[in-house]
Amino acid sequence: MASAEVELTTDTTADKPLGAGAAALIQVINPKPWTVALAVVGVFMSSSGAPAWLLALVFLLMAIPCMLLWAWLGIQARSWLHSARALRRFNQLMGALLAGSGWLGLLG
């Protein structure tokens, strides 16, 4: 797996970006934000008595910089991973980090 062939394609003529409706549907069916939202509502609305609109505002103010950073990192990754060798090294590094985090999770 670590030495598998990596194929870089720069032909994006067949790729079509998602429309707004499709992107919104993906977010609606994504279970991770629903889990986080339920945990926050369960913990903070009952203990602090904070209104729902305030929690939503805090979520929004935290999410916007995170999404901007994520988008910027994606743009930077395109320039960093310009060759098959760089992409293979990146995949190896990410695999090692994933394996390491799983191992630490088992130890802890």
Short mmCIF file of C-alpha atoms in Angstrom, two decimals:
data_model
loop_
_atom_site.label_atom_id
_atom_site.label_comp_id
_atom_site.label_asym_id
_atom_site.label_seq_id
_atom_site.Cartn_x
_atom_site.Cartn_y
_atom_site.Cartn_z
CA MET A 1 0.00 0.00 0.00
CA ALA A 2 2.81 2.42 0.85
CA SER A 3 4.38 1.90 -2.56
CA ALA A 4 1.15 1.77 -4.57
CA GLU A 5 1.02 3.59 -7.87
CA VAL A 6 -0.20 7.18 -7.58
CA GLU A 7 -2.00 8.74 -10.51
CA LEU A 8 -2.26 12.50 -10.81
CA THR A 9 -4.87 13.74 -13.24
CA THR A 10 -5.16 17.38 -14.12
CA ASP A 11 -8.05 16.92 -16.52
CA THR A 12 -11.04 18.46 -14.78
CA THR A 13 -13.28 18.80 -17.83
CA ALA A 14 -15.53 15.95 -16.65
CA ASP A 15 -15.78 17.27 -13.10
CA LYS A 16 -18.80 19.39 -12.31
CA PRO A 17 -19.02 21.31 -9.03
CA LEU A 18 -21.91 20.57 -6.72
CA GLY A 19 -24.84 22.89 -6.83
CA ALA A 20 -26.05 24.69 -3.72
CA GLY A 21 -28.88 22.22 -3.16
CA ALA A 22 -26.62 19.16 -3.39
CA ALA A 23 -24.04 20.74 -1.07
CA ALA A 24 -26.77 21.59 1.46
CA LEU A 25 -28.15 18.03 1.27
CA ILE A 26 -24.73 16.58 2.00
CA GLN A 27 -24.50 18.77 5.10
CA VAL A 28 -27.96 17.75 6.27
CA ILE A 29 -27.17 14.02 6.09
CA ASN A 30 -23.67 14.36 7.60
CA PRO A 31 -23.89 12.72 11.07
CA LYS A 32 -20.87 14.43 12.66
CA PRO A 33 -22.31 17.94 13.00
CA TRP A 34 -25.61 16.51 14.24
CA THR A 35 -23.74 14.62 16.96
CA VAL A 36 -21.81 17.72 17.99
CA ALA A 37 -24.94 19.88 17.96
CA LEU A 38 -26.87 17.41 20.13
CA ALA A 39 -23.98 17.19 22.58
CA VAL A 40 -23.71 20.98 22.83
CA VAL A 41 -27.44 21.45 23.25
CA GLY A 42 -27.58 18.70 25.86
CA VAL A 43 -24.69 20.07 27.89
CA PHE A 44 -24.81 23.83 27.55
CA MET A 45 -28.51 24.61 27.23
CA SER A 46 -29.41 22.65 30.34
CA SER A 47 -26.50 23.72 32.57
CA SER A 48 -26.00 27.34 31.55
CA GLY A 49 -29.47 28.24 30.39
CA ALA A 50 -27.99 29.87 27.27
CA PRO A 51 -30.52 30.56 24.52
CA ALA A 52 -30.30 28.47 21.36
CA TRP A 53 -29.59 31.50 19.16
CA LEU A 54 -26.49 32.32 21.23
CA LEU A 55 -25.14 28.78 20.87
CA ALA A 56 -25.83 28.92 17.12
CA LEU A 57 -23.98 32.25 16.89
CA VAL A 58 -20.97 30.86 18.77
CA PHE A 59 -20.95 27.84 16.44
CA LEU A 60 -21.08 30.11 13.40
CA LEU A 61 -18.30 32.38 14.65
CA MET A 62 -16.11 29.35 15.35
CA ALA A 63 -16.94 27.58 12.08
CA ILE A 64 -16.21 30.43 9.65
CA PRO A 65 -12.48 30.80 10.48
CA CYS A 66 -12.09 27.01 10.56
CA MET A 67 -13.69 26.64 7.11
CA LEU A 68 -11.57 29.45 5.70
CA LEU A 69 -8.42 27.80 7.08
CA TRP A 70 -9.53 24.43 5.64
CA ALA A 71 -10.13 25.98 2.21
CA TRP A 72 -6.76 27.77 2.29
CA LEU A 73 -4.99 24.53 3.24
CA GLY A 74 -6.70 22.82 0.30
CA ILE A 75 -5.40 25.49 -2.06
CA GLN A 76 -1.90 25.16 -0.61
CA ALA A 77 -2.02 21.37 -0.82
CA ARG A 78 -2.62 21.61 -4.55
CA SER A 79 0.70 23.40 -4.98
CA TRP A 80 2.56 21.16 -2.50
CA LEU A 81 1.33 17.88 -4.00
CA HIS A 82 2.25 18.64 -7.60
CA SER A 83 4.02 15.35 -8.33
CA ALA A 84 3.23 11.68 -7.86
CA ARG A 85 6.21 11.36 -5.50
CA ALA A 86 5.02 14.23 -3.29
CA LEU A 87 1.51 12.77 -3.18
CA ARG A 88 2.88 9.32 -2.27
CA ARG A 89 5.00 10.81 0.53
CA PHE A 90 1.98 12.73 1.82
CA ASN A 91 -0.14 9.57 1.80
CA GLN A 92 2.57 7.67 3.66
CA LEU A 93 2.82 10.42 6.26
CA MET A 94 -0.95 10.53 6.75
CA GLY A 95 -1.07 6.73 7.02
CA ALA A 96 1.66 6.75 9.65
CA LEU A 97 -0.12 9.48 11.62
CA LEU A 98 -3.41 7.56 11.44
CA ALA A 99 -1.74 4.35 12.60
CA GLY A 100 0.04 6.21 15.38
CA SER A 101 -3.13 7.90 16.61
CA GLY A 102 -4.94 4.54 16.58
CA TRP A 103 -2.13 2.97 18.56
CA LEU A 104 -2.17 5.81 21.10
CA GLY A 105 -5.92 5.42 21.38
CA LEU A 106 -5.48 1.76 22.27
CA LEU A 107 -2.80 2.56 24.85
CA GLY A 108 -4.76 5.36 26.51
#
